[in-house]
Coordinates of C-alpha atoms in Angstrom, one line a residue:
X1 CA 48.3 -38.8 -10.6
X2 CA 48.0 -35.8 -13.1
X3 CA 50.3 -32.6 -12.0
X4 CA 47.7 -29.7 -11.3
X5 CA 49.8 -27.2 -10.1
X6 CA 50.6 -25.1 -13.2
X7 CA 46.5 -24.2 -13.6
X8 CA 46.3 -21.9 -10.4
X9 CA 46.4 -18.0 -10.5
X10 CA 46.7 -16.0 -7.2
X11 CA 44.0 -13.4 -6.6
X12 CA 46.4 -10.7 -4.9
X13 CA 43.4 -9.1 -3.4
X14 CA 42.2 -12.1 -1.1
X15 CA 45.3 -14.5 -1.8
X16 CA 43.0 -17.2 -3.0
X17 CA 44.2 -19.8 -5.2
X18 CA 41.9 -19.5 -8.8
X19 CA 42.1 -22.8 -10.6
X20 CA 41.9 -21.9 -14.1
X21 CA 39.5 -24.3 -15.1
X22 CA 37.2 -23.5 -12.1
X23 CA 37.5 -20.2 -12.9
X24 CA 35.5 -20.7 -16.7
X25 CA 32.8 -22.8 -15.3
X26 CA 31.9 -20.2 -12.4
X27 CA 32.1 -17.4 -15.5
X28 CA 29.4 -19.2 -17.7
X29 CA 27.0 -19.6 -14.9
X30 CA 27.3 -16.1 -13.7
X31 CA 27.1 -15.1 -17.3
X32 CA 23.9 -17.4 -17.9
X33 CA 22.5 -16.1 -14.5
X34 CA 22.8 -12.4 -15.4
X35 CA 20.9 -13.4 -19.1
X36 CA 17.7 -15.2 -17.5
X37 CA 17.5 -12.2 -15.0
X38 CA 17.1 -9.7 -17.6
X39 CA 14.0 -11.7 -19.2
X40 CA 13.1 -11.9 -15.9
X41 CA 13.0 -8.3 -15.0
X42 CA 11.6 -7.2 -18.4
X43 CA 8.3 -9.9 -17.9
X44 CA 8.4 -8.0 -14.0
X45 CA 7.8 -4.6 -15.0
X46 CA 5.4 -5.4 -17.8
X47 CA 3.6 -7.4 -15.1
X48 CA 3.9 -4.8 -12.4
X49 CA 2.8 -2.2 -14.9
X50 CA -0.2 -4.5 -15.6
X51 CA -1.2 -4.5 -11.8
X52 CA -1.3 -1.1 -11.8
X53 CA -4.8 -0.4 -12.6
X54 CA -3.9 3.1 -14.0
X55 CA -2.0 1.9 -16.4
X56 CA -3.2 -2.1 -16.7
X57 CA -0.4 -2.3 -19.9
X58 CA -1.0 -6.4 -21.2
X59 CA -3.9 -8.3 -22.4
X60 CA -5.3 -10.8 -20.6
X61 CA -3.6 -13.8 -22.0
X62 CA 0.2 -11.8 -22.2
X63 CA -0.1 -11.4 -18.4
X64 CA -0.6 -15.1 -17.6
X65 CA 2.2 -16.1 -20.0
X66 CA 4.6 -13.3 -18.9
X67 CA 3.6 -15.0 -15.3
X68 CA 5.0 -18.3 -16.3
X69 CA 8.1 -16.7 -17.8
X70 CA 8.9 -14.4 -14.9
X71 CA 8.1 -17.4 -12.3
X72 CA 10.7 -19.7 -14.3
X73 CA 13.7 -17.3 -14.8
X74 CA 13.4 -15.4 -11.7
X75 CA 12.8 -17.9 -9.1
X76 CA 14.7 -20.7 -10.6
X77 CA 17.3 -20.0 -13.6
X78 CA 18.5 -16.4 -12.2
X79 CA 18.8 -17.8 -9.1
X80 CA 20.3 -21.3 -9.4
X81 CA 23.2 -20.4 -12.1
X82 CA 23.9 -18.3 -9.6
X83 CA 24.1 -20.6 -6.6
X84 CA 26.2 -23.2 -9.4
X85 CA 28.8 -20.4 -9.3
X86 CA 28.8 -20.1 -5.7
X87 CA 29.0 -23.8 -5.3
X88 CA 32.4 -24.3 -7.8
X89 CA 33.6 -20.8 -6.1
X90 CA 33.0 -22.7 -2.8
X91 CA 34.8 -25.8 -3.4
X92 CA 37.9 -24.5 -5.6
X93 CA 38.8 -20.8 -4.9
X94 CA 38.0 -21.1 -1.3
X95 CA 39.4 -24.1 -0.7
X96 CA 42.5 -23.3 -3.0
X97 CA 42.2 -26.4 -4.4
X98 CA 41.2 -28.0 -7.9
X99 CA 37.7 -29.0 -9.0
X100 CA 37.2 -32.3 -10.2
X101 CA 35.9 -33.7 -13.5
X102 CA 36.1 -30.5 -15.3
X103 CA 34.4 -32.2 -18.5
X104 CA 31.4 -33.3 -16.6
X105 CA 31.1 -29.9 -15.2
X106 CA 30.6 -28.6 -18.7
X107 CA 28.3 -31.3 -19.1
X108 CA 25.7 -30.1 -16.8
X109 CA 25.9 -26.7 -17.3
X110 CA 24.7 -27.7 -20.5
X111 CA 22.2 -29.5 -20.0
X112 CA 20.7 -26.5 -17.1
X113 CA 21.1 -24.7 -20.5
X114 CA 19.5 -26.8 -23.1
X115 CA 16.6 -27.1 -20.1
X116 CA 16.1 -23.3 -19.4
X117 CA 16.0 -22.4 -22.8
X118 CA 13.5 -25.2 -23.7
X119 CA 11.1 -23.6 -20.8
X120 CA 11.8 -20.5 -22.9
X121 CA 10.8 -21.7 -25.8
X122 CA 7.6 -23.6 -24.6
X123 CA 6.2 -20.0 -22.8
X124 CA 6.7 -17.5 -25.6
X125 CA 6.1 -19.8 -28.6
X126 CA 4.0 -22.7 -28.3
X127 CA 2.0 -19.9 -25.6
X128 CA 2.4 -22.2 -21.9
X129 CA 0.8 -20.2 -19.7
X130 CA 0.3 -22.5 -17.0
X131 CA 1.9 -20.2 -13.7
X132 CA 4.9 -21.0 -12.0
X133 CA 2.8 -23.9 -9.8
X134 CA 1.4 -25.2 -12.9
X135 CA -1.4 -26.9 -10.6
X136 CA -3.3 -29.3 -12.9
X137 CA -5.8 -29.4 -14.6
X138 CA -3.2 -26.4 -15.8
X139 CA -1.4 -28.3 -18.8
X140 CA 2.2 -27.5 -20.3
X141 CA 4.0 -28.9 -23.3
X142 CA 5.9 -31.7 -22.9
X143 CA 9.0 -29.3 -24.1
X144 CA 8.0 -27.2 -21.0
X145 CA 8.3 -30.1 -18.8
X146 CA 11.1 -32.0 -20.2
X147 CA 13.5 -28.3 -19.9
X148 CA 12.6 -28.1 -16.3
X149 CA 13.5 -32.3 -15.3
X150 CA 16.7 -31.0 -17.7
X151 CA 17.8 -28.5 -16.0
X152 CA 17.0 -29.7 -13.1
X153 CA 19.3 -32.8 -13.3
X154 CA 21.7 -30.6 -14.7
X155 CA 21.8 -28.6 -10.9
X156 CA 21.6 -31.8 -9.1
X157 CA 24.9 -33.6 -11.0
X158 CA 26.6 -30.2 -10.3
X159 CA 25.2 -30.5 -6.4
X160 CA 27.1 -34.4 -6.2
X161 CA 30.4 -32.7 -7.9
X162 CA 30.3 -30.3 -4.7
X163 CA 30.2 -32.8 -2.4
X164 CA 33.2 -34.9 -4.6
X165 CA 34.7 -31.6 -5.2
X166 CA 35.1 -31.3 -1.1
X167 CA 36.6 -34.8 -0.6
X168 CA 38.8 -34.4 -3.3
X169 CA 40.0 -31.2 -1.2
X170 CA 40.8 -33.5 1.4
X171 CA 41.9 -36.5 0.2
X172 CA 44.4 -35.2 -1.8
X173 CA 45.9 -32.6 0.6
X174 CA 44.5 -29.4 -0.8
X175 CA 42.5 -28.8 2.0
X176 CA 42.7 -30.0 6.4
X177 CA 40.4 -29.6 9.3
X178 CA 36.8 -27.7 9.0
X179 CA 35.5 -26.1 6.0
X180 CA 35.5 -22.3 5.8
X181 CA 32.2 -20.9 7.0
X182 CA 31.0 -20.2 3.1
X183 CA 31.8 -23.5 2.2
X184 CA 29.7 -25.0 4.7
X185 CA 26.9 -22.9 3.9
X186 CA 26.9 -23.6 0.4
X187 CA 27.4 -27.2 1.4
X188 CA 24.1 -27.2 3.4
X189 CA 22.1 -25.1 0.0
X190 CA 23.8 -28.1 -1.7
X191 CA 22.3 -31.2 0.7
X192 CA 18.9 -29.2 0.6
X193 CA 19.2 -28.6 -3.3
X194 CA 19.3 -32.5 -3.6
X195 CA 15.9 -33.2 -1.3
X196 CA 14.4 -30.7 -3.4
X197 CA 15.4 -31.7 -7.0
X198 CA 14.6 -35.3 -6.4
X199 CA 11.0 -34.1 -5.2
X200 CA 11.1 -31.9 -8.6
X201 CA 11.6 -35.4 -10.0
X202 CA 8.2 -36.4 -8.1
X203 CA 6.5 -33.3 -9.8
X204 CA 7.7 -32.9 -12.9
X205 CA 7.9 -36.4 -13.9
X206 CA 4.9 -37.6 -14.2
X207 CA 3.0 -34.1 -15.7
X208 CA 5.5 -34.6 -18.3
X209 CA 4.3 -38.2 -18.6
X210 CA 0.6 -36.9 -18.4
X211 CA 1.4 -34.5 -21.4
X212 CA 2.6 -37.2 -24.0
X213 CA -0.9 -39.0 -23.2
X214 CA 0.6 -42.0 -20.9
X215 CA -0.7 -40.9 -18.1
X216 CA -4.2 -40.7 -18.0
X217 CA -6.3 -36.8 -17.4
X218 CA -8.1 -38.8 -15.2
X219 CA -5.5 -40.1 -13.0
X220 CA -3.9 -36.5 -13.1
X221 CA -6.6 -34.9 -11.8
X222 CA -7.6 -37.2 -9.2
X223 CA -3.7 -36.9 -8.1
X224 CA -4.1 -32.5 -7.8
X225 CA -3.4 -32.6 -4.1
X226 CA -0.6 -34.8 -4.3
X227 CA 0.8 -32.8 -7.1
X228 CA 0.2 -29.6 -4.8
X229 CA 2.5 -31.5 -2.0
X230 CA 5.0 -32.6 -4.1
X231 CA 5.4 -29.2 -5.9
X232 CA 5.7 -27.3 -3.0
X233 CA 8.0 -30.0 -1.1
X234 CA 9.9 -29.1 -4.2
X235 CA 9.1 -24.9 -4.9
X236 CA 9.6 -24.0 -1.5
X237 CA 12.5 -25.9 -0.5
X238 CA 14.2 -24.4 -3.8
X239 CA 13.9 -21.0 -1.7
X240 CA 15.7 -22.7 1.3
X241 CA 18.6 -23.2 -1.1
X242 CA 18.5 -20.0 -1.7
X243 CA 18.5 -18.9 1.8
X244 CA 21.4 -20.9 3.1
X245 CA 23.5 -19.9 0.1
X246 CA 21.8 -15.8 0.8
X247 CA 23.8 -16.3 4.6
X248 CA 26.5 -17.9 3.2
X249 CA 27.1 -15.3 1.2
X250 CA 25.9 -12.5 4.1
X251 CA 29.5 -14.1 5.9
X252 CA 31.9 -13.4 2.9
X253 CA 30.8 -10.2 2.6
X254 CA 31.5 -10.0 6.2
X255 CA 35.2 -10.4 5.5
X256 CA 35.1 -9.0 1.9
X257 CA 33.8 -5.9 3.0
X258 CA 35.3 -4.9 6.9
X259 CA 37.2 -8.0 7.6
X260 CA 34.5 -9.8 9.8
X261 CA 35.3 -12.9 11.3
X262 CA 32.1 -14.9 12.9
X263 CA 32.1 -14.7 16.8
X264 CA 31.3 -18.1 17.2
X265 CA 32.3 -20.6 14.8
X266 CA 30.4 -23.4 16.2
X267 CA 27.2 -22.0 16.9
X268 CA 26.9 -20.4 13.1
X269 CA 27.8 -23.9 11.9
X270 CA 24.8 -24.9 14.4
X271 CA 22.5 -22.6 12.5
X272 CA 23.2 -23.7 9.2
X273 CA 22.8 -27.5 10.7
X274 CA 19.1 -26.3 11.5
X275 CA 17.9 -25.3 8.2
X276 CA 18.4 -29.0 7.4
X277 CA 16.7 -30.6 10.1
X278 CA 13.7 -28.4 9.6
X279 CA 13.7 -25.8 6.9
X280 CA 11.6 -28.2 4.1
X281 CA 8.9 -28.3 7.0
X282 CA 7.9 -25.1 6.2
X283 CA 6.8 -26.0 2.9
X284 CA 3.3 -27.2 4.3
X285 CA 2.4 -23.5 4.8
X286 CA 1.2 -23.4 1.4
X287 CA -1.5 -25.8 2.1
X288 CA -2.9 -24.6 5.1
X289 CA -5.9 -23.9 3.5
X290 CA -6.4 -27.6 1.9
X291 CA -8.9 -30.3 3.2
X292 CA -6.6 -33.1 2.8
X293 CA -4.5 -32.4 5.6
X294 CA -5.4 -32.4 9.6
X295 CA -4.9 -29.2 11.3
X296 CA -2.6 -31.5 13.5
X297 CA -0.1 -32.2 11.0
X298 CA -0.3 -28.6 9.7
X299 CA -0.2 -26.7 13.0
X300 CA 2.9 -29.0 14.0
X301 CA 4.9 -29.1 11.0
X302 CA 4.5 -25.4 10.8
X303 CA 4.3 -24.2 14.1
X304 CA 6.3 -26.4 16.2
X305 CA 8.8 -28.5 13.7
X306 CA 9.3 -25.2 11.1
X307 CA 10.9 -22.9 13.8
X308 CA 13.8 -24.7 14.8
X309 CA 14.4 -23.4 11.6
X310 CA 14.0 -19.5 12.7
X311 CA 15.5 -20.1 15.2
X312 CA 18.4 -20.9 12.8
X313 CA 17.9 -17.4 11.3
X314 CA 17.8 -15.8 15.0
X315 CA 21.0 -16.9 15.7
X316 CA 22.8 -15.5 12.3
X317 CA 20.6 -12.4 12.9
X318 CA 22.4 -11.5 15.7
X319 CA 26.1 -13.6 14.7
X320 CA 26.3 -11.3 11.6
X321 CA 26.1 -8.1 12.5
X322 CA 28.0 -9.1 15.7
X323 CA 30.7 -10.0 13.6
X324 CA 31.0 -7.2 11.5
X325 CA 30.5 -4.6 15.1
X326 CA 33.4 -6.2 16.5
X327 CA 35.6 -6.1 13.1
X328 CA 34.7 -2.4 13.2
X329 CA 35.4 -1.4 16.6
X330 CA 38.8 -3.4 16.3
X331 CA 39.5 -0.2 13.9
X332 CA 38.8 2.0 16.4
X333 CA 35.3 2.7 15.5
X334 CA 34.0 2.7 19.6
X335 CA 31.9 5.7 19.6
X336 CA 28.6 5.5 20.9
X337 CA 26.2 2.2 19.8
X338 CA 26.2 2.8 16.2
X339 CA 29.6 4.8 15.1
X340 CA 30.3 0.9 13.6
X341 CA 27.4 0.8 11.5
X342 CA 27.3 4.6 10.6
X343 CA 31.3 4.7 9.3
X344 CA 31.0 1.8 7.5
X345 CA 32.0 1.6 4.1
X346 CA 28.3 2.7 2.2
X347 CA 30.0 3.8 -1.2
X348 CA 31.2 -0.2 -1.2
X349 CA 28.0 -1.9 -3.0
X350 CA 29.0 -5.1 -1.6
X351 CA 28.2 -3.3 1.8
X352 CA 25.5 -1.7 0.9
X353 CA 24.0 -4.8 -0.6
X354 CA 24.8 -6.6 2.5
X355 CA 23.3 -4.2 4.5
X356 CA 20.1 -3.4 2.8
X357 CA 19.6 -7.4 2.0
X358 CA 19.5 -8.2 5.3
X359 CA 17.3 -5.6 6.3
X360 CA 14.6 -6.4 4.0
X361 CA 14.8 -9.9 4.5
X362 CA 14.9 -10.3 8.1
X363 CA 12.4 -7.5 9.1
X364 CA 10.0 -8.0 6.2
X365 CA 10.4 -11.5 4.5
X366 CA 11.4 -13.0 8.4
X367 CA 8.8 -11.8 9.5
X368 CA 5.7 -12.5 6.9
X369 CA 6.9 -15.7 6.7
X370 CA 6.5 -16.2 10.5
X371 CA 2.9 -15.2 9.8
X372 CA 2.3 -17.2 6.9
X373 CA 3.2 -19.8 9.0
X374 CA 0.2 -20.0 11.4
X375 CA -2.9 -21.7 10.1
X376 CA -5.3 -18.9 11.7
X377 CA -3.5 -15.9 10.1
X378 CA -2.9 -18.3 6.6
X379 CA -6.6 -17.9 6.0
X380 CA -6.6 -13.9 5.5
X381 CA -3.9 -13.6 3.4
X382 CA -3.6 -16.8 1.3
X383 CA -4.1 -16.1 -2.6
X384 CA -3.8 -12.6 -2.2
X385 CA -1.6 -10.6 -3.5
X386 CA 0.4 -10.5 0.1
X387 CA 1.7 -13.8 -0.9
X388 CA 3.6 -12.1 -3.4
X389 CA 5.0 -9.5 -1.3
X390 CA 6.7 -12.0 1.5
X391 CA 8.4 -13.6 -1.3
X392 CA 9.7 -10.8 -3.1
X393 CA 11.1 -9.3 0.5
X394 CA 12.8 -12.9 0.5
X395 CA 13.9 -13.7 -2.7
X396 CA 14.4 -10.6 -4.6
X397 CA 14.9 -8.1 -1.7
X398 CA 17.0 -10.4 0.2
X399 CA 18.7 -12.8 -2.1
X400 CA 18.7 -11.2 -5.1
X401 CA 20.3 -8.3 -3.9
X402 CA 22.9 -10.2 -2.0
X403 CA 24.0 -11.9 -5.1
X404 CA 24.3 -8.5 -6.6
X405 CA 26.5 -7.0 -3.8
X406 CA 28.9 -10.7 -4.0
X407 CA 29.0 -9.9 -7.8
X408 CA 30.9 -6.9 -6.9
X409 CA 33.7 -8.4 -5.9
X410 CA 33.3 -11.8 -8.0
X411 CA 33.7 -9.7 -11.5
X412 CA 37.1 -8.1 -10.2
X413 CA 38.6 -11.0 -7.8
X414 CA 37.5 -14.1 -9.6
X415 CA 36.6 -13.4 -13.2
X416 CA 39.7 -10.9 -13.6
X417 CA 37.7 -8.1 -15.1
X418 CA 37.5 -4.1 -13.0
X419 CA 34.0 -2.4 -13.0
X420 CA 33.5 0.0 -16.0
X421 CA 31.7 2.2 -13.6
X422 CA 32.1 2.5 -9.7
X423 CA 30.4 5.1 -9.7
X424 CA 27.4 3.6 -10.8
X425 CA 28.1 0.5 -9.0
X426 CA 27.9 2.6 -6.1
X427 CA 24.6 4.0 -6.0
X428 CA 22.6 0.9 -7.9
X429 CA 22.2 -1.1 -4.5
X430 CA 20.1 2.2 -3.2
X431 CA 17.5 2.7 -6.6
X432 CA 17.2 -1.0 -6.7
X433 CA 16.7 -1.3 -2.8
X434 CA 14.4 1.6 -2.4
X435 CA 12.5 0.4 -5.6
X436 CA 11.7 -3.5 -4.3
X437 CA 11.2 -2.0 -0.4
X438 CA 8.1 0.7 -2.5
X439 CA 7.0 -2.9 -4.8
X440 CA 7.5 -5.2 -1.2
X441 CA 4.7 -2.5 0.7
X442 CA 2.3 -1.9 -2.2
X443 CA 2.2 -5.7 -2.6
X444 CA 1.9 -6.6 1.2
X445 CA -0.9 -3.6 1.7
X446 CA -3.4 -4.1 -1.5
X447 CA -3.1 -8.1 -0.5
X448 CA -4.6 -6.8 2.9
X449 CA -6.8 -4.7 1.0
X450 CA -8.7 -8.2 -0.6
X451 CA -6.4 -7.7 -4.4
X452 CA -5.7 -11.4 -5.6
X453 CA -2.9 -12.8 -5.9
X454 CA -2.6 -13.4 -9.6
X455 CA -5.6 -11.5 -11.2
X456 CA -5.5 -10.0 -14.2
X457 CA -8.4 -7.3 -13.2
X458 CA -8.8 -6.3 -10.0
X459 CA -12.0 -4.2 -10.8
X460 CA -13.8 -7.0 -8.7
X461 CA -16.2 -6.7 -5.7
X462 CA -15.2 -6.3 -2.3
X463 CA -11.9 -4.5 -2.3
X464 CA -11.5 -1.1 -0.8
X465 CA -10.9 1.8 -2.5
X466 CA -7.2 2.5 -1.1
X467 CA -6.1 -0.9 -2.8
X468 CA -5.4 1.4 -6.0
X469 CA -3.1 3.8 -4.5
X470 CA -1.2 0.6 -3.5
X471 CA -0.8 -0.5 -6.6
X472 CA 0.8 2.4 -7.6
X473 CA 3.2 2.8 -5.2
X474 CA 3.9 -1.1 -6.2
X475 CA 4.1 0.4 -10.0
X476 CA 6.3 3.2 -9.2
X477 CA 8.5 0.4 -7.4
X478 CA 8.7 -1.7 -9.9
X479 CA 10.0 1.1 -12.1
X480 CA 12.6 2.4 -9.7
X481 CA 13.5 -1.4 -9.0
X482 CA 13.6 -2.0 -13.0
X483 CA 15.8 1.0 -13.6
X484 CA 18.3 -0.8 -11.0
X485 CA 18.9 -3.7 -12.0
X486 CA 19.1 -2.9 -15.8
X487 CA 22.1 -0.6 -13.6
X488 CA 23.4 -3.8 -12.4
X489 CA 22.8 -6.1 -15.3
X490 CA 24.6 -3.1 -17.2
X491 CA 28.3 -3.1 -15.0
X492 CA 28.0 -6.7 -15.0
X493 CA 27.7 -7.3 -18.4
X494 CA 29.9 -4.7 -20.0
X495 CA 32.6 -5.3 -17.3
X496 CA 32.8 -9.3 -17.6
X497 CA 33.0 -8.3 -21.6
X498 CA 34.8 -5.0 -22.3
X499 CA 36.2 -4.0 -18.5
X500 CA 39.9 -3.6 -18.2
X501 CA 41.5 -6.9 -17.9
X502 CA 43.3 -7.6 -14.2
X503 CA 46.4 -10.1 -15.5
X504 CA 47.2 -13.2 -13.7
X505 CA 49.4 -14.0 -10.9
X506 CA 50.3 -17.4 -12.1
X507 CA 52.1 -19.6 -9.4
X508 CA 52.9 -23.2 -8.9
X509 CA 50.3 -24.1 -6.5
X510 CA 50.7 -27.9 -4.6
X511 CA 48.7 -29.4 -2.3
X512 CA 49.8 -28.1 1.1
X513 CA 48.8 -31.3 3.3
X514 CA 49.9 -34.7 3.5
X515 CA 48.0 -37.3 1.1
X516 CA 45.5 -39.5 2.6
X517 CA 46.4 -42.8 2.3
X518 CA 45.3 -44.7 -0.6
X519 CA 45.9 -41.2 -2.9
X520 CA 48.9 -42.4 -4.9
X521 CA 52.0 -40.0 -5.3
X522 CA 51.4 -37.0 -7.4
X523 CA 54.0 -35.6 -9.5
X524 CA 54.8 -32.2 -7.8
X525 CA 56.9 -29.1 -9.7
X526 CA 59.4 -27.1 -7.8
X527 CA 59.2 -23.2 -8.1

């Protein structure tokens, strides 16, 4: 078997063993993350600024496109380059051991490559402006379609390398006994990131078919409720990936941060176990309001079914912080309730990031979702611009930001590169924080105020007057918000490029265990 122990660095921060190859692969997708979130964010504020009626900035068509384009590389190429970094972090550094089949690696970055820039092109040249849900009669290109079932296959290959990537751990001695707590988070995001991929299949598939003319309008349309169950078996679930890899993520930071160890193993694994049972349940909340479906099968699946799920999140709402009080107070820190929390470290922006994450999702996106959740509540706020507001507390307050706090430390421990400005990095998770907290409240209120969801005027009967003052503090968000993660997007960028370079630790690195049997001897090299 090929000798691999010359192509490990040490990190001598964490004492993590960096395979070399590992190491490239988790730079290009944090690279290629960092690029779709910018054309993200710039469609967001042009959006945002749109919504504001005082300044309602694009035309009519512009906003609908810019829509599509935010939808696409916020919710899904930002986020699930990302997560492919996390996943090959997961599986190589943490476990200090190789990852496998480096070439085909490669392979399906490129394709999540070739597919997100193929979305790209469809939106801003050939003018798709079909929304993120793309609900038909709504009709894309075929290039549109085709980049998305690209990229998507792409993220699932990379998904079934994990998994191999794992047993190769063990089978060849890198790796004994239970996975590291962010390992098996990311290996739950990666068991629910293959559900939800096939059922993007199920989606995506046959629109693509339906926009070369072989599948018939007619068919299409008769099929719209089907495609509305499919799609959101599919968008929805994609936001349970990113909440398994958001806690995972929550736990390193733990450590990275204060040294936090969980208080309870076993029952965190528990709670990560849940999100598989029952998170994808959930996704029926989005058609509470269609005929198709009893109000049995809703109120059960979302209701009943959907909180052994929460319950999930209950359980690493309390094991989190409990880890990081007892960390703390282990230093001495034993003052009163709160001496823990107030003497953390808050110029660290991977605690701050932590800290303000968590906040904004569990007391804002925790809880809207809960509500979205029951069929009688579902009716006020469905299609209005409230929608919006529980996803952005979720997605962009909570999992956003936490990928921004973890990219703190990534750039210095992983990708060997210091931060061209701590002193920005410092303050950025505060501006962007305060910014998405002022866009997550002028969203959630106007949407109780009547404002549509996705309506390019809102001059329309029936909404009250303070629905405008709402959308302003939403558009002063969304500028504060802006200006903090062009902060981020700036450190990251110019410090993975141009930051002083940290130099290797190279070290023979062997497997530590005994082979498995039916692993034939390895060459080994002697220090």
């Amino acid at each position: 078997m090929k000798d691999y122990s010359h192509q490990f660095r040490t990190c001598e921060t964490t004492g993590l063993k960096i395979h070399l190859p590992a190491q490239k692969l988790i730079w290009v997708n944090a690279v290629s993350a960092v690029v779709f979130l910018l054309v993200g964010a710039v469609m967001a504020i042009l959006i945002a600024l749109t919504r504001w009626p005082a300044v309602h900035l694009l035309p009519q068509h512009l906003f609908y496109r810019f829509i599509t384009a935010h939808g696409m590389n916020m919710l899904v190429f930002w986020i699930v380059f990302f997560e492919m970094a996390g996943l090959i972090f997961g599986a190589s550094a943490v476990l200090k051991t190789r990852f496998p089949a480096i070439k085909f690696a490669w392979f399906n970055w490129i394709l999540m490559i070739i597919g997100a820039l193929l979305v790209n092109y469809a939106i801003f040249v050939q003018g798709v402006d079909v929304m993120f849900t793309a609900y038909p009669p709504l009709k894309g290109t075929p290039l549109y379609y085709l980049g998305i079932i690209l990229f998507a296959v792409g993220a699932l290959f990379y998904s079934f390398q994990f998994f191999f990537a794992v047993g190769i751990a063990k089978k060849e001695g890198w790796h004994q006994g239970t996975l590291p707590l962010f390992t098996f988070g990311m290996l739950v995001a990666a068991i629910i990131a293959v559900f939800t991929l096939l059922e993007g299949a199920v989606t995506f598939v046959p629109t693509f078919l339906w926009s070369v003319g072989i599948i018939p309008e007619s068919w299409m349309l008769d099929s719209t409720a089907l495609y509305r169950m499919h799609f959101w078996a599919f968008g929805h679930s994609a936001q349970q990936i990113n909440l398994a890899a958001m806690v995972a993520i929550w736990y390193l930071l733990g450590t990275l941060t204060v040294g936090a160890k969980p208080v309870n193993q076993k029952l965190s694994r528990i709670a990560f176990l849940l999100y598989i049972i029952a998170i994808n349940l959930g996704s029926i909340h989005h058609l509470l309001v269609d005929p198709g479906l009893t109000s049995t099968y809703k109120i059960v699946n979302t209701t009943y079914l959907a909180f052994a799920a929460v319950i999930g999140s209950l359980i690493h709402a309390i094991s989190i912080p409990a880890a990081i009080e007892t960390a703390q107070r282990k230093k001495g820190l034993t003052n009163g309730l709160f001496e823990w929390l107030t003497k953390g470290p808050w110029s660290d922006p991977g605690w701050s990031g932590m800290i303000i994450s968590f906040v904004i999702f569990g007391f804002i996106g925790g809880v809207t979702g809960i509500l979205m959740s029951t069929e009688q509540l579902n009716v006020l706020h469905h299609n209005n611009l409230r929608v919006p507001g529980h996803f952005h507390a979720t997605v962009v307050g909570g999992t956003a930001l936490a990928f921004m706090a973890v990219a703190y430390y990534i750039i210095p421990l992983v990708l060997q590169r210091k931060l061209i400005s701590k002193t920005l990095a410092k303050i950025q998770p505060y501006i962007f924080g305060l910014g998405i907290l002022m866009v997550i409240m002028g969203m959630t209120f106007a949407g109780l105020m009547g404002v549509p969801r996705r309506h390019w005027n809102i001059e329309l009967p029936g909404i009250f007057g303070g629905a405008d003052a709402m959308l302003a503090i939403m558009g002063v968000g969304a500028i504060i918000a802006f200006i903090g993660l062009l902060i981020f997007i700036g450190i990251a960028v110019l410090s993975v490029f141009f930051g002083e370079k940290i130099p290797s630790k190279m070290e023979v690195h062997n497997p530590p265990f005994p082979v498995k049997e039916g692993v034939s001897d390895r060459k080994t090299a002697t220090t």
